[in-house]
Every structure is written in C-alpha cells, then in structure tokens.
CSV table of C-alpha atoms in Angstrom, one decimal:
chain,number,residue,atom,x,y,z
A,14,UNK,CA,-0.1,0.1,0.1
A,15,UNK,CA,1.6,3.2,-1.4
A,16,UNK,CA,0.2,5.9,1.6
A,17,UNK,CA,1.2,3.1,4.5
A,18,UNK,CA,4.9,3.6,2.2
A,19,UNK,CA,4.3,7.3,2.1
A,20,UNK,CA,4.1,7.4,6.4
A,21,UNK,CA,6.9,5.4,6.7
A,22,UNK,CA,9.2,7.0,4.6
A,23,UNK,CA,7.8,10.6,6.0
A,24,UNK,CA,8.0,9.3,9.7
A,25,UNK,CA,11.9,8.0,9.5
A,26,UNK,CA,12.5,10.9,7.9
A,27,UNK,CA,11.3,13.8,10.4
A,28,UNK,CA,13.0,11.2,12.8
A,29,UNK,CA,16.7,11.7,11.1
A,30,UNK,CA,16.0,15.5,10.7
A,31,UNK,CA,15.2,15.8,15.2
A,32,UNK,CA,17.7,13.8,15.7
A,33,UNK,CA,19.9,16.3,13.3
A,34,UNK,CA,18.8,19.6,14.5
A,35,UNK,CA,19.2,17.7,18.9
A,36,UNK,CA,22.6,17.6,18.2
A,37,UNK,CA,23.0,21.3,16.3
A,38,UNK,CA,21.2,22.9,18.6
A,39,UNK,CA,23.8,21.2,21.7
A,40,UNK,CA,27.1,21.7,19.4
A,41,UNK,CA,26.0,25.8,18.6
A,42,UNK,CA,25.5,26.2,23.1
A,43,UNK,CA,28.7,24.8,23.2
A,44,UNK,CA,30.4,28.3,23.1
A,45,UNK,CA,28.1,29.6,25.4
A,46,UNK,CA,28.1,26.3,28.0
A,47,UNK,CA,32.3,25.5,27.7
A,48,UNK,CA,35.6,27.3,28.4
A,49,UNK,CA,37.3,25.7,25.7
A,50,UNK,CA,39.5,27.6,23.0
A,51,UNK,CA,36.6,26.8,20.0
A,52,UNK,CA,39.0,26.8,16.0
A,53,UNK,CA,38.1,29.2,14.1
A,54,UNK,CA,36.2,27.1,12.1
A,55,UNK,CA,34.5,25.8,14.9
A,56,UNK,CA,33.8,29.3,15.9
A,57,UNK,CA,32.2,30.0,12.0
A,58,UNK,CA,30.0,26.3,11.3
A,59,UNK,CA,28.5,26.9,14.9
A,60,UNK,CA,27.5,30.8,13.6
A,61,UNK,CA,26.2,29.4,10.4
A,62,UNK,CA,23.2,27.3,12.5
A,63,UNK,CA,22.4,29.0,15.9
A,64,UNK,CA,19.8,30.0,14.1
A,65,UNK,CA,18.2,26.7,14.8
A,66,UNK,CA,19.0,27.4,19.2
A,67,UNK,CA,15.3,29.5,19.1
A,68,UNK,CA,16.1,31.9,21.6
A,69,UNK,CA,12.9,34.0,22.6
A,70,UNK,CA,14.7,36.3,24.8
A,71,UNK,CA,17.1,37.4,21.5
A,72,UNK,CA,13.8,37.0,18.6
A,73,UNK,CA,11.4,39.0,20.3
A,74,UNK,CA,13.6,42.0,22.0
A,75,UNK,CA,13.0,42.2,25.5
A,76,UNK,CA,14.5,46.1,26.1
A,77,UNK,CA,11.7,48.3,26.2
A,78,UNK,CA,10.7,46.1,29.2
A,79,UNK,CA,13.9,46.7,31.8
A,80,UNK,CA,17.7,46.6,31.7
A,81,UNK,CA,18.9,42.2,30.7
A,82,UNK,CA,20.7,40.5,33.1
A,83,UNK,CA,21.8,36.7,33.6
A,84,UNK,CA,19.1,36.5,36.1
A,85,UNK,CA,16.4,37.6,34.1
A,86,UNK,CA,17.3,35.7,31.2
A,87,UNK,CA,17.9,33.0,33.5
A,88,UNK,CA,14.4,33.3,35.7
A,89,UNK,CA,11.9,34.0,31.3
A,90,UNK,CA,13.3,30.5,30.6
A,91,UNK,CA,12.3,29.0,33.5
A,92,UNK,CA,9.1,30.7,33.6
A,93,UNK,CA,8.1,31.1,30.2
A,94,UNK,CA,7.8,27.3,29.3
A,95,UNK,CA,5.9,27.3,32.5
A,96,UNK,CA,3.5,29.4,31.2
A,97,UNK,CA,3.3,27.7,28.1
A,98,UNK,CA,2.4,24.6,29.4
A,99,UNK,CA,-0.1,25.7,31.8
A,100,UNK,CA,-1.6,27.3,28.6
A,101,UNK,CA,-1.7,23.4,26.5
A,102,UNK,CA,-2.9,22.7,29.7
A,103,UNK,CA,-6.0,24.8,29.2
A,104,UNK,CA,-6.0,24.1,25.5
A,105,UNK,CA,-6.0,20.9,26.8
A,106,UNK,CA,-8.9,21.0,29.0
A,107,UNK,CA,-11.1,23.1,27.3
A,108,UNK,CA,-10.7,21.1,23.9
A,109,UNK,CA,-11.4,18.0,25.8
A,110,UNK,CA,-14.9,19.9,27.2
A,111,UNK,CA,-16.0,21.4,24.0
A,112,UNK,CA,-15.9,18.0,22.3
A,113,UNK,CA,-18.4,16.0,21.4
A,114,UNK,CA,-17.2,12.3,20.4
A,115,UNK,CA,-14.4,10.5,21.9
A,116,UNK,CA,-12.3,10.5,18.7
A,117,UNK,CA,-12.7,14.2,18.7
A,118,UNK,CA,-11.3,14.4,22.4
A,119,UNK,CA,-8.5,12.2,21.6
A,120,UNK,CA,-7.7,14.2,19.3
A,121,UNK,CA,-7.1,17.3,21.0
A,122,UNK,CA,-4.2,14.9,23.1
A,123,UNK,CA,-2.5,13.7,20.2
A,124,UNK,CA,-2.6,18.0,19.4
A,125,UNK,CA,-1.6,19.1,23.0
A,126,UNK,CA,0.8,16.3,23.3
A,127,UNK,CA,2.6,17.1,20.2
A,128,UNK,CA,3.2,20.5,20.7
A,129,UNK,CA,4.6,19.8,24.1
A,130,UNK,CA,7.5,17.0,22.8
A,131,UNK,CA,7.7,20.4,20.1
A,132,UNK,CA,8.1,22.5,22.8
A,133,UNK,CA,9.9,20.7,24.1
A,134,UNK,CA,12.1,20.1,22.3
A,135,UNK,CA,12.9,23.5,20.5
A,136,UNK,CA,12.7,25.2,23.9
A,137,UNK,CA,15.5,23.1,25.9
A,138,UNK,CA,18.0,23.0,24.6
A,139,UNK,CA,18.1,27.6,25.4
A,140,UNK,CA,17.1,27.0,28.6
A,141,UNK,CA,19.6,25.2,29.5
A,142,UNK,CA,22.7,27.0,27.7
A,143,UNK,CA,20.6,29.8,30.2
A,144,UNK,CA,21.2,27.2,33.2
A,145,UNK,CA,24.2,26.6,32.3
A,146,UNK,CA,25.9,30.4,32.2
A,147,UNK,CA,24.5,31.0,35.5
C-alpha cells in the first residue's frame, strides 16, 4: 500500500531531521557553556547554525521591558516554558470539554501532546544554555 509506505518514509525522515536538529542545538551551545578555546572554523560553523536554537529573548527582544541581565534571562527561560505548559493545559481541558465524540477527545489529546513535545524540543537547549551560563 503506497500510503503506508509514504507514511513510513516520512516518519523515518522526520526522525532523522529531529536527530540532526538536536545535534546542532547541542553543538551550537558549546561556545557559551564550555570554556574552551575553539578553532575559528568551528566557531564559524556554530555561527552558521545558531538560528536553530530558538532563543526567544533574542527573537523578541526584551530591551523595552527593562534592563536585561543573566538573572532576568534565567528567570524568563525557566518561567516562560511553565507558562506555555499551563496554556497547553488550558487548551487540553477546554478542548476535551468541547469535544462531542471520543475520537475528537483523542484528537485534542494528541495535538496537545504533540505541541508539548515540540515546545520541549525547541525550548530545552536554550533553557539549558542559560542555566549552565548562570
């Protein structure tokens, strides 16, 4: 069956992409977490892939909110994921109550879990980087 073959192919491809993204997230955080004199070529490579670490502080810029320092950055990267998880919890509870069938409830649960795993996958490296820098 072609549909099953395509699904298997895409699942396998996505697993490889996730592995590569995780590798790059860890590797690009080496500069800020390890006190090592890195070769210029390696630093260049890390700069080329630094976009893969979703640093919401750099992405949105918090300069207008107040003065940033290591402590405020650490508080943000530890509290923001908790707020996102709380929002996902609200989405899950409201979605389950509004669902009219058991299949719809399973769909809400599946989407909420997928979003949780996706957010964890994206946010975890930046949170670790800020924590180890403290």
